[in-house]
PDB file of C-alpha atoms in Angstrom:
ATOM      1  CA  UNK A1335     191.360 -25.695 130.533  1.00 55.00           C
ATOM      2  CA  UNK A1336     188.605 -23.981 133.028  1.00 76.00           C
ATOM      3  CA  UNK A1337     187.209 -20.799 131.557  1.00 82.00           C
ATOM      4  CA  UNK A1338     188.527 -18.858 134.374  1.00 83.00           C
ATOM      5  CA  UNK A1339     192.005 -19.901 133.713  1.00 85.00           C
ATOM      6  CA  UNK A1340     191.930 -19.232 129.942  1.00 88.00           C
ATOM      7  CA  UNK A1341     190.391 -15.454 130.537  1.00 88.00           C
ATOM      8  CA  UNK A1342     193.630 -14.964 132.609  1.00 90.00           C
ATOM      9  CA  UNK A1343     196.147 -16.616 130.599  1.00 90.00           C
ATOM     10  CA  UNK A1344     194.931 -14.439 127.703  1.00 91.00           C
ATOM     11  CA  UNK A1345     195.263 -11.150 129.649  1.00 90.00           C
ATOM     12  CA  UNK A1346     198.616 -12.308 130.350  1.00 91.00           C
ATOM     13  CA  UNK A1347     199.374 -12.765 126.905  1.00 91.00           C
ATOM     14  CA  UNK A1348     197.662  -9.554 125.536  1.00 90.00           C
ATOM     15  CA  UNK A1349     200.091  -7.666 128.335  1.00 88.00           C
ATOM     16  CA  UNK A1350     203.078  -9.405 126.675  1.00 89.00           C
ATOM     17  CA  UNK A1351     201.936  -8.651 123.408  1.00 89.00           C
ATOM     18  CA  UNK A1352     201.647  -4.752 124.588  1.00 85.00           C
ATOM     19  CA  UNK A1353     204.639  -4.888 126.191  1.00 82.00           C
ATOM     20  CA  UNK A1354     206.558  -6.020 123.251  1.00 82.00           C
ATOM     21  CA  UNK A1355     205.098  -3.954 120.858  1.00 76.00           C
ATOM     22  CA  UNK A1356     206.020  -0.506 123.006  1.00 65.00           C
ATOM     23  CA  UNK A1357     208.886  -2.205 125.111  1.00 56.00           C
ATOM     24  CA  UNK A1358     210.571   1.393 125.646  1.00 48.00           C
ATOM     25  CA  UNK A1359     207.521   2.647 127.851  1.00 48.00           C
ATOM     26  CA  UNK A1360     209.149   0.946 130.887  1.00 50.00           C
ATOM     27  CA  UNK A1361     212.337   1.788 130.716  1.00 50.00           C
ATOM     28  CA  UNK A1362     213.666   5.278 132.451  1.00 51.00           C
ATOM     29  CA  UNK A1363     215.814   6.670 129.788  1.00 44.00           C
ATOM     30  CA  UNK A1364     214.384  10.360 130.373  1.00 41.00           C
ATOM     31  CA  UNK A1365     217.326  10.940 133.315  1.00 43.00           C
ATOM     32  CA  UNK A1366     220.186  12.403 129.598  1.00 41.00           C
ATOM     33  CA  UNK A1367     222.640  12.028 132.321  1.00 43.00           C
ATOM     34  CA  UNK A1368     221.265  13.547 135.189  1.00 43.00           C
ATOM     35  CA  UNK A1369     223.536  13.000 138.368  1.00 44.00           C
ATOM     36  CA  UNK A1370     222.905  13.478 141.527  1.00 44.00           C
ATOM     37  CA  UNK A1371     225.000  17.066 141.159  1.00 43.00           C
ATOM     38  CA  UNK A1372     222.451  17.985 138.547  1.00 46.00           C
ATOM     39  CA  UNK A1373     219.553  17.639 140.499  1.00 44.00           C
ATOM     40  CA  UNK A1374     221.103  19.507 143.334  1.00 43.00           C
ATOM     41  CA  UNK A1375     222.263  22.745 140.737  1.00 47.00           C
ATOM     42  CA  UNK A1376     218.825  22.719 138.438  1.00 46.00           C
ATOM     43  CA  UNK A1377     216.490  21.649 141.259  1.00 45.00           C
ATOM     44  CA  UNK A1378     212.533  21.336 139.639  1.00 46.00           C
ATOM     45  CA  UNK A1379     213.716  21.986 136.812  1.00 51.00           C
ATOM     46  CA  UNK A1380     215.564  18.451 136.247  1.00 48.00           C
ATOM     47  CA  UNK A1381     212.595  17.272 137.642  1.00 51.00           C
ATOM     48  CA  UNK A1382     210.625  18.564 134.538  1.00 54.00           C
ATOM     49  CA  UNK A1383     213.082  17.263 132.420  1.00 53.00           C
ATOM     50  CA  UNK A1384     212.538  13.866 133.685  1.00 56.00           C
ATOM     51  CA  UNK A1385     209.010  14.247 133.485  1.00 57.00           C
ATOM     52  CA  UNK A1386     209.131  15.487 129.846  1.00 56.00           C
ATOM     53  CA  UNK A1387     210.971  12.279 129.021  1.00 58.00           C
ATOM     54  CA  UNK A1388     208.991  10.027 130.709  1.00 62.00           C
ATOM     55  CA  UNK A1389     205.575  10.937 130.917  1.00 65.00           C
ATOM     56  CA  UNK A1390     204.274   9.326 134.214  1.00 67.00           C
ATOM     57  CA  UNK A1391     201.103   8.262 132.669  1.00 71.00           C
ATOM     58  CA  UNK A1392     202.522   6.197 130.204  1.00 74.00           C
ATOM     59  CA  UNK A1393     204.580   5.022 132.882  1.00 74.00           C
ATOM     60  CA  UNK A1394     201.597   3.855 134.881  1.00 80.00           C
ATOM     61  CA  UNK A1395     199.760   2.252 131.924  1.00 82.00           C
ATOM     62  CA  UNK A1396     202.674   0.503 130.806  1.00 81.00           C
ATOM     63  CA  UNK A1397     203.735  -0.542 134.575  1.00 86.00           C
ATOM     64  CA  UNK A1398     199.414  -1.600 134.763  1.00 89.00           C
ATOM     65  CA  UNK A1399     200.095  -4.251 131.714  1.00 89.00           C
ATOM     66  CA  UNK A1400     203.390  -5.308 133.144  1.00 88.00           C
ATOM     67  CA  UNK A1401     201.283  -6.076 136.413  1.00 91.00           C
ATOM     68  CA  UNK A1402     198.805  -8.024 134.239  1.00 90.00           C
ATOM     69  CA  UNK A1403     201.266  -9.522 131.839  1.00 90.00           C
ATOM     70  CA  UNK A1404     203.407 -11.352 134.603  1.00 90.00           C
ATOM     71  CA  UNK A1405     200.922 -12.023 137.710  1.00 91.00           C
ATOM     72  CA  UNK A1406     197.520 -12.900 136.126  1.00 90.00           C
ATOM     73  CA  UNK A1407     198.843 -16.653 135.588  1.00 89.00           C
ATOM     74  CA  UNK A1408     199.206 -16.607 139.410  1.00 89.00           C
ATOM     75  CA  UNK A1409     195.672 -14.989 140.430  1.00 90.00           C
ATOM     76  CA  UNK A1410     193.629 -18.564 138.848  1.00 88.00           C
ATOM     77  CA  UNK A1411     193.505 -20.159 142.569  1.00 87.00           C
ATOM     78  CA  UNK A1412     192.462 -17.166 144.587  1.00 88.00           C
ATOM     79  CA  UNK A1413     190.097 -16.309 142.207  1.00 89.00           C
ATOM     80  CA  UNK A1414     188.778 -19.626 141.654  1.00 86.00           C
ATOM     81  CA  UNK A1415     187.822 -19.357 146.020  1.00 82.00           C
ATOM     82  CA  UNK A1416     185.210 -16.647 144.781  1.00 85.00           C
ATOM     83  CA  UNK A1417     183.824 -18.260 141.812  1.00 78.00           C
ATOM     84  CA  UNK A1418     180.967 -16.940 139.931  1.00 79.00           C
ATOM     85  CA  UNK A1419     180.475 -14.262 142.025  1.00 86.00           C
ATOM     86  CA  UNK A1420     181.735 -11.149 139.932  1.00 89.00           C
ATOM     87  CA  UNK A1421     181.323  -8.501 142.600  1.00 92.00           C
ATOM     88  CA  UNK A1422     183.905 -10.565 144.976  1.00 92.00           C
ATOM     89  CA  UNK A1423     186.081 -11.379 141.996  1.00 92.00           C
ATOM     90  CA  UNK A1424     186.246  -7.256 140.952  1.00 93.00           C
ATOM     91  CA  UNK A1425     186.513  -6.419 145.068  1.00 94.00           C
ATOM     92  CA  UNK A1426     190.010  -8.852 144.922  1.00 94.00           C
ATOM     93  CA  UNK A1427     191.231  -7.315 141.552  1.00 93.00           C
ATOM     94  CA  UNK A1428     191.036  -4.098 142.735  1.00 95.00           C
ATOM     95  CA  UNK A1429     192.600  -4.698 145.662  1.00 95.00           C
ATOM     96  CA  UNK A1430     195.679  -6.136 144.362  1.00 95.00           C
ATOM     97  CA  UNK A1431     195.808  -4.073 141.452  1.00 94.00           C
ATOM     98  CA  UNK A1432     195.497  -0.914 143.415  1.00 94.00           C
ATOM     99  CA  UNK A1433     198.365  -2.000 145.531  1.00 94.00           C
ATOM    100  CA  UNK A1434     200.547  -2.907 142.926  1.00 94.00           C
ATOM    101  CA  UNK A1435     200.064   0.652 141.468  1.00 93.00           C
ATOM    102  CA  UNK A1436     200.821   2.200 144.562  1.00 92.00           C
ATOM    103  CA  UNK A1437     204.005   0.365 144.615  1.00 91.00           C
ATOM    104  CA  UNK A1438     204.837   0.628 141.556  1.00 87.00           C
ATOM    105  CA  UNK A1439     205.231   4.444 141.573  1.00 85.00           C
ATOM    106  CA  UNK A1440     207.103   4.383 144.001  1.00 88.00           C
ATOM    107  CA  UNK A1441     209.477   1.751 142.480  1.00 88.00           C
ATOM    108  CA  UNK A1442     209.925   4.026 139.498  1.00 83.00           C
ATOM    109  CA  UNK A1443     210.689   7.365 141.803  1.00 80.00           C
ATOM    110  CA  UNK A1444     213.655   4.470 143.431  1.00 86.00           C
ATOM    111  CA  UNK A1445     214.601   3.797 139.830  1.00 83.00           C
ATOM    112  CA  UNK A1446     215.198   6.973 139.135  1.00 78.00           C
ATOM    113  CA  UNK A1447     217.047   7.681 142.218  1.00 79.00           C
ATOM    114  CA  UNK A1448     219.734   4.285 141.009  1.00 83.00           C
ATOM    115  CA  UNK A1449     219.887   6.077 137.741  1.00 77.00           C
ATOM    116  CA  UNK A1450     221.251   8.891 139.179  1.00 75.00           C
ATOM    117  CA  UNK A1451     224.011   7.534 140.893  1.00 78.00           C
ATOM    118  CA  UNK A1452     227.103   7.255 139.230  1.00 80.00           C
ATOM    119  CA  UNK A1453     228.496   3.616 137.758  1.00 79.00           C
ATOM    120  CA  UNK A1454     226.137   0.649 136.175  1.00 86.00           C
ATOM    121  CA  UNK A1455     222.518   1.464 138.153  1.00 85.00           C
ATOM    122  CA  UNK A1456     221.389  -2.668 136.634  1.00 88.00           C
ATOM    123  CA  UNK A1457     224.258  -3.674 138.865  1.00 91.00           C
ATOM    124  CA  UNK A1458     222.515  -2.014 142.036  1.00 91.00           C
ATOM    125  CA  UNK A1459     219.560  -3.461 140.966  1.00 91.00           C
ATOM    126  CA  UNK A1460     220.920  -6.735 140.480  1.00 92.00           C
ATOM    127  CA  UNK A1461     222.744  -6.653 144.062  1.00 94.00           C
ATOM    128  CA  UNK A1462     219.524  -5.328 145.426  1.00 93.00           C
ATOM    129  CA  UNK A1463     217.794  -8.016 144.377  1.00 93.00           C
ATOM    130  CA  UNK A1464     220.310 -10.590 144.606  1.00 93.00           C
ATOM    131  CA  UNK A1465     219.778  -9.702 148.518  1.00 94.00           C
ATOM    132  CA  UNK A1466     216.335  -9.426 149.222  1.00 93.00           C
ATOM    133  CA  UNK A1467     216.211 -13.242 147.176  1.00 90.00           C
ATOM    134  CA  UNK A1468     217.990 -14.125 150.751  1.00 90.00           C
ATOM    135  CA  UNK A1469     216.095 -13.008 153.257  1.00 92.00           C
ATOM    136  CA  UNK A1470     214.019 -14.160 155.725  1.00 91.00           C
ATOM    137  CA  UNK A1471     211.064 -11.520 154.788  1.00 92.00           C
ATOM    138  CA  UNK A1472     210.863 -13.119 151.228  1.00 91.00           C
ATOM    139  CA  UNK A1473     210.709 -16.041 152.118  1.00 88.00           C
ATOM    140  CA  UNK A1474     207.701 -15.737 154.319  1.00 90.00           C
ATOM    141  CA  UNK A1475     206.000 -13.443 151.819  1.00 91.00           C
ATOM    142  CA  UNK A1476     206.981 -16.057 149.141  1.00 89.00           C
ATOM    143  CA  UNK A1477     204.836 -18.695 151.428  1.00 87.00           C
ATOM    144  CA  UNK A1478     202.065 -16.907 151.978  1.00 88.00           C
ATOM    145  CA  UNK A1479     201.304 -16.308 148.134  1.00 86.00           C
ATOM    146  CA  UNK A1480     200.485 -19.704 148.437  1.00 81.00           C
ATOM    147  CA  UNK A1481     197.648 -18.556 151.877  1.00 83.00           C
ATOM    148  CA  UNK A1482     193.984 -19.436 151.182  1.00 81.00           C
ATOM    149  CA  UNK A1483     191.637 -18.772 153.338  1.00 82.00           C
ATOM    150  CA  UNK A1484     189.966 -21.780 155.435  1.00 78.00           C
ATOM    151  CA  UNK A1485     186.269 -20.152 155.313  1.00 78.00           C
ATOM    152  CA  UNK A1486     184.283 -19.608 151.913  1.00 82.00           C
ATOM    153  CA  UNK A1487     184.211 -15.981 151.609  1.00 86.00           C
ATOM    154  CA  UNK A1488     181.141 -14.620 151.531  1.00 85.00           C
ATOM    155  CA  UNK A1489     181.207 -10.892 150.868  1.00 89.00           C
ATOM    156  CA  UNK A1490     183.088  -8.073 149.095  1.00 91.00           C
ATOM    157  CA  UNK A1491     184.809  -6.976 152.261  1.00 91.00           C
ATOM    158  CA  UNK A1492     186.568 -10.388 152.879  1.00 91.00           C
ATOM    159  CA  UNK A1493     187.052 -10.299 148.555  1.00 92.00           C
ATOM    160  CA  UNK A1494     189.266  -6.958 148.949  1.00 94.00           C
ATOM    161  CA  UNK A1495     190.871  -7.859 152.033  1.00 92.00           C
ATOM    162  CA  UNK A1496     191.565 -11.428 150.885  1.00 93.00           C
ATOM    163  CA  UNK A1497     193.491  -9.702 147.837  1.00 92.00           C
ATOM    164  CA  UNK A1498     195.028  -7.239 149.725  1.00 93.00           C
ATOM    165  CA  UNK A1499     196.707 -10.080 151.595  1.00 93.00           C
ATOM    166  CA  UNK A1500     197.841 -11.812 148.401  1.00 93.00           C
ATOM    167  CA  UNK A1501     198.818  -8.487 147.260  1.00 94.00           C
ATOM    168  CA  UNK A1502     201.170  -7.665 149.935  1.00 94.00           C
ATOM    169  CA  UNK A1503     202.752 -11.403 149.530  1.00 93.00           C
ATOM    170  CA  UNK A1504     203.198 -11.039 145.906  1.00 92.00           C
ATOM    171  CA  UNK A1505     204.669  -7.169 145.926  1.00 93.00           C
ATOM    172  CA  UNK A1506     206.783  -8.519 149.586  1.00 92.00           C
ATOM    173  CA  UNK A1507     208.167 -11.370 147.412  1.00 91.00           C
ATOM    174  CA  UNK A1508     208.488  -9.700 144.082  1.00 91.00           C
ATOM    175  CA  UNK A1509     209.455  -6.030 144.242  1.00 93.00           C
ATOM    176  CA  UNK A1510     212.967  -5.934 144.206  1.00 93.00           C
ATOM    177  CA  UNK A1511     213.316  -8.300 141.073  1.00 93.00           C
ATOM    178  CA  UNK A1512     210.566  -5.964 139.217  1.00 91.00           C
ATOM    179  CA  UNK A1513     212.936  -3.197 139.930  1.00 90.00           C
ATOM    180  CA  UNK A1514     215.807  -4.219 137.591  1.00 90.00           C
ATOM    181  CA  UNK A1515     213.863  -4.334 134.701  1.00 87.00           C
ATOM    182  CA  UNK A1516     212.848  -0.418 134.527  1.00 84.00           C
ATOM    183  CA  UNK A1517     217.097   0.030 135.276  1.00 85.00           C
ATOM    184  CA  UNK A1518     217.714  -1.825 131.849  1.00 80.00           C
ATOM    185  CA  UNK A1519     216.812   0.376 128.582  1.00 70.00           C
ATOM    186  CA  UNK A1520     217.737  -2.194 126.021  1.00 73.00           C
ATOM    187  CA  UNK A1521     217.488  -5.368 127.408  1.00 78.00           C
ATOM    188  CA  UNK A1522     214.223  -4.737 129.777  1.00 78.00           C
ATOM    189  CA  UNK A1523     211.955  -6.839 127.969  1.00 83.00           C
ATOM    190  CA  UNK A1524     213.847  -9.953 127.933  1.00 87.00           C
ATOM    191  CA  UNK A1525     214.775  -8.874 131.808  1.00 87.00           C
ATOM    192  CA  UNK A1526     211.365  -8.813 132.297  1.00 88.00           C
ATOM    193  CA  UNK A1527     210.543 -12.457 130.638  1.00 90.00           C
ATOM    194  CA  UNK A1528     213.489 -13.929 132.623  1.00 92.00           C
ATOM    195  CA  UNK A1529     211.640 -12.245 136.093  1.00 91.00           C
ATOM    196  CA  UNK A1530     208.567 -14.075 135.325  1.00 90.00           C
ATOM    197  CA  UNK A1531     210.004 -17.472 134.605  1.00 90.00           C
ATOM    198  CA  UNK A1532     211.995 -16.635 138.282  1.00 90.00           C
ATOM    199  CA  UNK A1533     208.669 -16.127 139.313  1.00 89.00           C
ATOM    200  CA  UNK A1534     207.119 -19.264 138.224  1.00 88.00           C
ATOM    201  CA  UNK A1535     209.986 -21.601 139.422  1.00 87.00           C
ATOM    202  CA  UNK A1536     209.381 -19.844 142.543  1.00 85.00           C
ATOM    203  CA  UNK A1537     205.843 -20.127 142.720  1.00 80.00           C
ATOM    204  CA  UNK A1538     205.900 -23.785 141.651  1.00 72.00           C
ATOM    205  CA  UNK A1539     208.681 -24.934 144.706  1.00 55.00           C
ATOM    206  CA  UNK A1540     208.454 -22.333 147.243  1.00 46.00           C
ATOM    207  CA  UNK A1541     211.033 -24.350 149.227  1.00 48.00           C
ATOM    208  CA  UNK A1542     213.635 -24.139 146.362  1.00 45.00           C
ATOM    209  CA  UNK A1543     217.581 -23.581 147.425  1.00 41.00           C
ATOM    210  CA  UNK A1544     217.188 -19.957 146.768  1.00 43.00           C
ATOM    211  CA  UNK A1545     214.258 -19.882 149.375  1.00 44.00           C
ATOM    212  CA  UNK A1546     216.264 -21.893 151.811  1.00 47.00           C
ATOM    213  CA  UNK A1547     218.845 -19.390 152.078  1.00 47.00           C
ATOM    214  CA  UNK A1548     219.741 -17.508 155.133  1.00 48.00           C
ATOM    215  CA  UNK A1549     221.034 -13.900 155.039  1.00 45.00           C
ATOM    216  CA  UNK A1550     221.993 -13.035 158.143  1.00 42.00           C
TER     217      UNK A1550
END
């Protein structure tokens, strides 16, 4: 196995390692109830009550090791186009790292918004996702996570745009499956090990029945 795909597949394990050993950091069971109603009479102050439950920078670190857990596997082949040069390979990390973190908090303020509603909020997560698998916008994000780049590239600007691009494919393709994991307290770890496998099959036959699809 290449060096560069042995550093990765041991972050990915480490993350999973993490993750199991503090698998209620992810999970959003800080809402006690909270309605829509509630937020509506108390205002900020269910707001801090959320907060107090869930701090959000536990949220963040455990949402970072998620990120690193279940997409480092899939980072070996862009990478590998800016091989040995560290400065590019850091530029394309932080690019796609930065804009998974951006979406992820905003992911967790939509997770708390399901939670709030009344009924089963992993059932509007599973619909949710259920639908985006079928539309035409996944697919083509799905596709391009497979995009290299026909010129060498050369500098650290090309390095962070170049991840940026994968970035957007991956979050475009993936974000409404890494929602219904942080909507499932109990069972969110082994939600989030059956996402990644969905994520491999995917990766591995981008033109799969799922991706074939139409929703129209």
């Amino acid at each position: 196995m290449a060096p560069l795909n042995l550093s990765l597949l041991l972050l990915s394990v480490g993350g999973w390692g993490y993750l199991w050993e503090g698998s209620g950091h992810l999970a959003l069971p800080g809402n006690c109830g909270l309605s829509a109603a509630h937020w509506l009479d108390w205002g900020w102050a269910a707001l801090d009550l959320l907060l107090l439950f869930n701090p959000p920078d536990q949220l963040l670190l455990s949402w970072l090791v998620m990120i690193v857990a279940m997409m480092a596997p899939f980072l070996a082949t862009p990478l590998a186009q800016m091989r040995p040069h560290a400065r590019l390979m850091l530029a394309f990390a932080l690019a796609y790292v930065g804009l998974w973190m951006l979406v992820g908090a905003v992911l967790m303020v939509v997770a708390v918004a399901i939670l709030t509603l009344p009924g089963e909020p992993l059932l509007y997560g599973a619909v949710l996702a259920a639908l985006w698998q079928v539309t035409p916008l996944k697919r083509r994000c799905l596709r391009l996570c497979h995009w290299q780049p026909t010129a060498p590239i050369l500098s650290v600007r090309a390095a962070f745009g170049y991840g940026r691009t994968i970035a957007l494919a991956c979050l475009g393709s993936c974000w409404a499956l890494m929602l219904v994991p942080l909507l499932a307290h109990h069972a969110h770890f082994m939600l989030m090990i059956l996402v990644s496998a969905l994520f491999f099959l995917e990766r591995g036959q981008p033109r799969a029945w799922w991706s074939r699809l139409r929703l129209t």
